Coordinates of C-alpha atoms and ligand atoms in Angstrom, one line a residue:
M37 CA 12.3 -21.5 17.9
R38 CA 15.6 -21.0 19.6
I39 CA 16.6 -17.6 20.9
Y40 CA 20.2 -16.7 21.8
Q41 CA 21.0 -13.5 23.5
A42 CA 24.5 -12.2 23.2
E43 CA 26.1 -9.5 25.2
D44 CA 26.8 -7.1 22.4
Y45 CA 27.0 -6.7 18.6
K46 CA 30.4 -8.5 18.4
A47 CA 29.2 -11.5 20.4
M48 CA 26.0 -11.6 18.4
S49 CA 28.0 -11.6 15.1
R50 CA 30.2 -14.4 16.3
R51 CA 27.3 -16.6 17.5
A52 CA 25.5 -16.1 14.2
A53 CA 28.7 -16.8 12.2
N54 CA 29.1 -20.0 14.2
I55 CA 25.7 -21.2 13.0
I56 CA 26.5 -20.5 9.4
S57 CA 29.9 -22.1 9.7
A58 CA 28.4 -25.2 11.2
Q59 CA 26.0 -25.4 8.2
V60 CA 28.9 -25.1 5.7
I61 CA 31.0 -27.7 7.5
Y62 CA 28.1 -30.2 7.8
K63 CA 27.1 -29.7 4.1
P64 CA 29.8 -28.0 2.1
N65 CA 27.7 -27.7 -1.0
C66 CA 24.7 -26.2 0.9
V67 CA 22.6 -23.3 -0.4
L68 CA 22.9 -20.3 1.8
G69 CA 20.2 -17.6 1.6
L70 CA 22.0 -14.3 2.4
A71 CA 21.0 -10.9 3.5
T72 CA 22.4 -7.4 3.3
G73 CA 21.9 -4.4 5.7
G74 CA 23.9 -3.2 8.6
T75 CA 23.2 -6.1 11.0
P76 CA 25.0 -9.0 9.1
V77 CA 28.2 -7.0 8.4
G78 CA 29.9 -8.2 11.6
L79 CA 29.1 -11.9 11.0
Y80 CA 30.4 -11.7 7.4
Q81 CA 33.7 -10.2 8.8
Q82 CA 33.8 -13.2 11.2
L83 CA 33.3 -15.7 8.4
V84 CA 36.1 -14.0 6.4
D85 CA 38.4 -14.2 9.4
W86 CA 37.7 -17.9 9.8
Y87 CA 38.2 -18.5 6.1
R88 CA 41.6 -16.7 6.2
K89 CA 42.7 -18.8 9.2
G90 CA 41.9 -21.9 7.1
D91 CA 39.0 -23.0 9.4
L92 CA 36.3 -22.7 6.7
S93 CA 35.9 -23.1 3.0
F94 CA 33.1 -22.0 0.7
A95 CA 34.5 -23.7 -2.4
E96 CA 31.4 -25.8 -2.9
T97 CA 28.8 -23.5 -1.3
R98 CA 26.0 -21.9 -3.3
S99 CA 24.3 -18.7 -2.3
V100 CA 21.1 -16.8 -3.2
N101 CA 20.5 -13.3 -1.9
L102 CA 17.1 -12.1 -0.6
D103 CA 16.7 -8.9 -2.7
E104 CA 18.0 -6.2 -4.9
Y105 CA 17.1 -2.6 -5.7
L106 CA 15.5 -2.2 -9.1
G107 CA 17.4 0.3 -11.3
L108 CA 20.9 -0.1 -9.7
S109 CA 23.7 -1.8 -11.5
P110 CA 25.8 -4.5 -9.8
H111 CA 28.6 -1.9 -9.7
H112 CA 26.5 0.8 -7.9
E113 CA 27.9 1.2 -4.4
Q114 CA 24.4 0.8 -2.9
S115 CA 23.4 -2.2 -4.9
Y116 CA 23.1 -5.4 -2.9
R117 CA 25.4 -7.2 -5.3
Y118 CA 28.1 -4.7 -4.6
F119 CA 27.5 -5.0 -0.8
M120 CA 27.9 -8.8 -1.0
Q121 CA 31.1 -8.6 -3.1
V122 CA 32.7 -6.0 -0.7
N123 CA 31.6 -7.6 2.6
L124 CA 31.9 -11.3 1.8
F125 CA 32.3 -12.8 -1.7
D126 CA 35.6 -10.9 -2.7
H127 CA 37.3 -12.2 0.5
I128 CA 36.4 -15.9 0.5
D129 CA 36.7 -18.9 -1.9
I130 CA 33.1 -19.1 -3.0
K131 CA 32.9 -19.5 -6.8
P132 CA 31.5 -16.3 -8.5
E133 CA 29.2 -18.5 -10.6
N134 CA 27.7 -20.0 -7.4
T135 CA 26.6 -16.6 -6.0
H136 CA 23.2 -15.4 -7.1
V137 CA 21.7 -11.9 -6.6
L138 CA 18.6 -10.7 -8.4
D139 CA 19.5 -8.4 -11.4
G140 CA 18.6 -4.8 -10.6
L141 CA 18.8 -3.9 -14.3
A142 CA 16.5 -6.6 -15.5
K143 CA 14.5 -5.3 -18.4
N144 CA 11.6 -7.6 -17.5
P145 CA 11.4 -7.6 -13.7
E146 CA 8.5 -10.2 -13.7
A147 CA 10.6 -12.6 -15.8
E148 CA 13.6 -12.1 -13.6
C149 CA 11.5 -12.9 -10.5
A150 CA 10.1 -16.1 -12.1
A151 CA 13.6 -17.2 -13.2
Y152 CA 14.8 -16.6 -9.6
N153 CA 12.1 -18.8 -8.2
Q154 CA 13.1 -21.5 -10.7
L155 CA 16.8 -21.1 -9.8
I156 CA 16.0 -21.7 -6.1
R157 CA 14.1 -24.8 -7.0
D158 CA 16.9 -26.0 -9.3
L159 CA 19.4 -25.5 -6.5
G160 CA 17.3 -27.9 -4.4
G161 CA 15.9 -25.2 -2.1
I162 CA 17.6 -23.1 0.6
D163 CA 19.4 -24.9 3.4
L164 CA 19.9 -21.9 5.7
Q165 CA 18.3 -18.5 5.2
L166 CA 19.9 -15.6 7.0
L167 CA 17.5 -12.7 7.7
G168 CA 17.6 -9.2 9.3
M169 CA 14.4 -7.4 10.3
G170 CA 13.3 -3.9 9.4
H171 CA 12.0 -1.4 11.9
N172 CA 8.5 -2.1 10.6
G173 CA 8.9 -5.9 10.9
H174 CA 9.8 -6.4 7.2
I175 CA 11.9 -9.4 6.1
A176 CA 13.6 -9.0 2.8
F177 CA 11.4 -6.3 1.2
N178 CA 8.2 -8.0 2.4
E179 CA 6.4 -5.0 3.9
P180 CA 3.5 -4.8 6.4
G181 CA 0.3 -6.0 4.7
D182 CA 2.0 -8.0 2.0
D183 CA 0.6 -11.4 1.1
F184 CA 2.4 -14.3 2.9
G185 CA 1.8 -16.5 -0.2
L186 CA 4.1 -14.5 -2.5
E187 CA 7.3 -15.8 -4.1
T188 CA 9.9 -13.5 -5.6
H189 CA 8.2 -10.3 -6.8
L190 CA 8.5 -6.7 -7.7
V191 CA 8.0 -4.4 -4.7
N192 CA 7.0 -0.8 -4.3
L193 CA 9.1 0.3 -1.3
T194 CA 7.1 1.9 1.6
E195 CA 7.8 5.4 2.8
S196 CA 9.2 4.0 6.0
T197 CA 11.7 1.8 4.2
I198 CA 12.7 4.6 1.9
N199 CA 13.3 6.8 4.9
A200 CA 15.3 4.1 6.7
N201 CA 17.5 3.5 3.6
Q202 CA 18.0 7.2 2.9
R203 CA 21.1 7.1 5.2
F204 CA 23.0 5.1 2.5
F205 CA 22.3 7.6 -0.3
E206 CA 23.3 11.2 -0.9
S207 CA 19.7 12.4 -1.0
R208 CA 16.2 10.9 -0.5
D209 CA 15.6 11.4 -4.2
E210 CA 18.3 8.8 -5.0
V211 CA 16.8 6.0 -3.0
P212 CA 15.2 3.5 -5.4
R213 CA 11.4 3.3 -5.2
H214 CA 11.3 -0.3 -6.3
A215 CA 13.0 -3.6 -5.5
L216 CA 13.0 -7.2 -6.4
S217 CA 12.6 -9.5 -3.4
M218 CA 12.1 -13.0 -2.4
G219 CA 8.6 -13.5 -1.0
I220 CA 7.6 -14.9 2.4
K221 CA 6.8 -18.2 0.6
N222 CA 10.5 -18.6 -0.5
I223 CA 11.7 -17.7 3.0
M224 CA 9.3 -20.1 4.7
N225 CA 10.4 -22.9 2.3
A226 CA 14.0 -22.6 3.6
R227 CA 14.9 -25.6 5.7
R228 CA 16.4 -23.5 8.5
I229 CA 16.2 -19.8 9.3
L230 CA 18.7 -17.7 11.2
M231 CA 17.6 -14.1 12.0
V232 CA 20.0 -11.5 13.5
V233 CA 18.9 -8.4 15.3
S234 CA 20.9 -5.7 17.0
G235 CA 20.2 -2.5 18.9
E236 CA 17.6 -1.0 21.2
E237 CA 15.7 0.5 18.2
K238 CA 14.8 -3.1 17.2
A239 CA 13.6 -4.1 20.7
D240 CA 9.9 -3.2 20.2
I241 CA 9.5 -4.7 16.8
V242 CA 11.3 -7.9 17.9
C243 CA 8.8 -8.2 20.7
R244 CA 5.8 -7.6 18.4
A245 CA 7.2 -10.2 16.0
F246 CA 7.8 -13.0 18.4
A247 CA 5.7 -12.3 21.5
G248 CA 2.6 -11.1 19.6
P249 CA 0.2 -12.7 17.2
V250 CA 1.1 -13.8 13.7
T251 CA -0.1 -11.0 11.5
K252 CA 0.6 -9.5 8.0
E253 CA 1.1 -6.2 9.7
V254 CA 4.4 -7.6 11.2
P255 CA 5.8 -9.7 8.4
A256 CA 8.5 -11.3 10.6
S257 CA 5.8 -12.7 12.9
V258 CA 5.2 -15.4 10.2
L259 CA 8.5 -17.0 11.3
Q260 CA 6.6 -18.3 14.4
L261 CA 5.1 -20.8 12.0
H262 CA 8.4 -22.1 10.7
P263 CA 9.7 -25.3 12.3
D264 CA 13.4 -24.4 12.5
V265 CA 14.1 -20.8 13.4
T266 CA 17.1 -19.4 15.4
L267 CA 17.0 -15.8 16.5
V268 CA 20.3 -14.3 17.6
G269 CA 20.3 -10.9 19.0
D270 CA 22.2 -8.6 21.4
R271 CA 20.8 -7.7 24.8
A272 CA 19.6 -4.3 23.5
A273 CA 17.4 -5.9 20.8
L274 CA 16.1 -8.8 22.9
H275 CA 15.5 -7.4 26.4
K276 CA 11.8 -6.6 25.8
L277 CA 11.2 -10.1 24.4
A278 CA 12.7 -11.6 27.6
E279 CA 10.7 -9.2 29.7
A280 CA 7.5 -10.3 27.9
G281 CA 8.3 -13.9 29.2
V282 CA 9.6 -15.5 26.0
P283 CA 12.4 -17.9 27.0
V284 CA 15.8 -16.6 25.9
C285 CA 19.1 -18.6 26.2
G286 CA 22.3 -16.8 27.2
Ligands
F6R471 C1 18.4 -7.0 3.4 C2 17.0 -7.1 3.7 C3 16.3 -6.3 4.7 C4 17.2 -6.0 6.0 C5 16.4 -5.2 7.0 C6 17.3 -4.9 8.3 O1 18.8 -7.9 2.4 O2 16.3 -7.9 3.1 O3 15.1 -6.8 5.1 O4 17.5 -7.3 6.6 O5 16.0 -4.0 6.4 O6 18.3 -4.1 7.9 P1 19.5 -3.7 8.9 O7 20.3 -4.9 9.2 O8 20.3 -2.6 8.2 O9 18.8 -3.1 10.1

């Protein structure tokens, strides 16, 4: 596992964007696993900037997103499809048909999940999976206690995740209670993993995930078992890890 500490959020975003950019340059038709949330916004802006300058093209790139709220249409401002359009896809040359996000309006969620697993296989697997980490250690919507053997599945969101996501909705009642999410098995099958973390409020959970034991109680800790993980964080998110003696590169 490689851990890069950047000075601040902007530097973290640039470093992470560099890694994604390298992947796209080395293999233009690669499959990128993408994430939503606050942390990757800056790195998506950086990728858009490099695309506009002519340094990067996504014309052959395919993408699969980690997760989607159940019950939200792709046009709902809080849907993850909408997030991806606004923050990345609408501003680069990726072909719309090459972008894949789970369907939040699926009538049969189980069938949607099974089809998504098949899609990932048909694409040849994920070359680089981008991840953020929740305050409770979740990755995608794999919550504490969830089985590490799951593929894409229907999730009941925990109180802690509903509380954390409330800031994006007008009221707590509007926060969806269910989501569709890749499972830990899909994530662990990716050839390479890039996790981004930012801010002091992530420092404790980052430390538990990477300086503590691998445990279902901290889903991100499973990444210790993956052969090719890069963690990029700012100083605020990584300082406790460094203090715990885990080697961190500048
Ligand atoms: C997003 C996702 C989530 C987030 C996590 C961190 O697709 O799957 O697991 O990565 O909740 O979110 P932020 O970046 O907002 O702290």
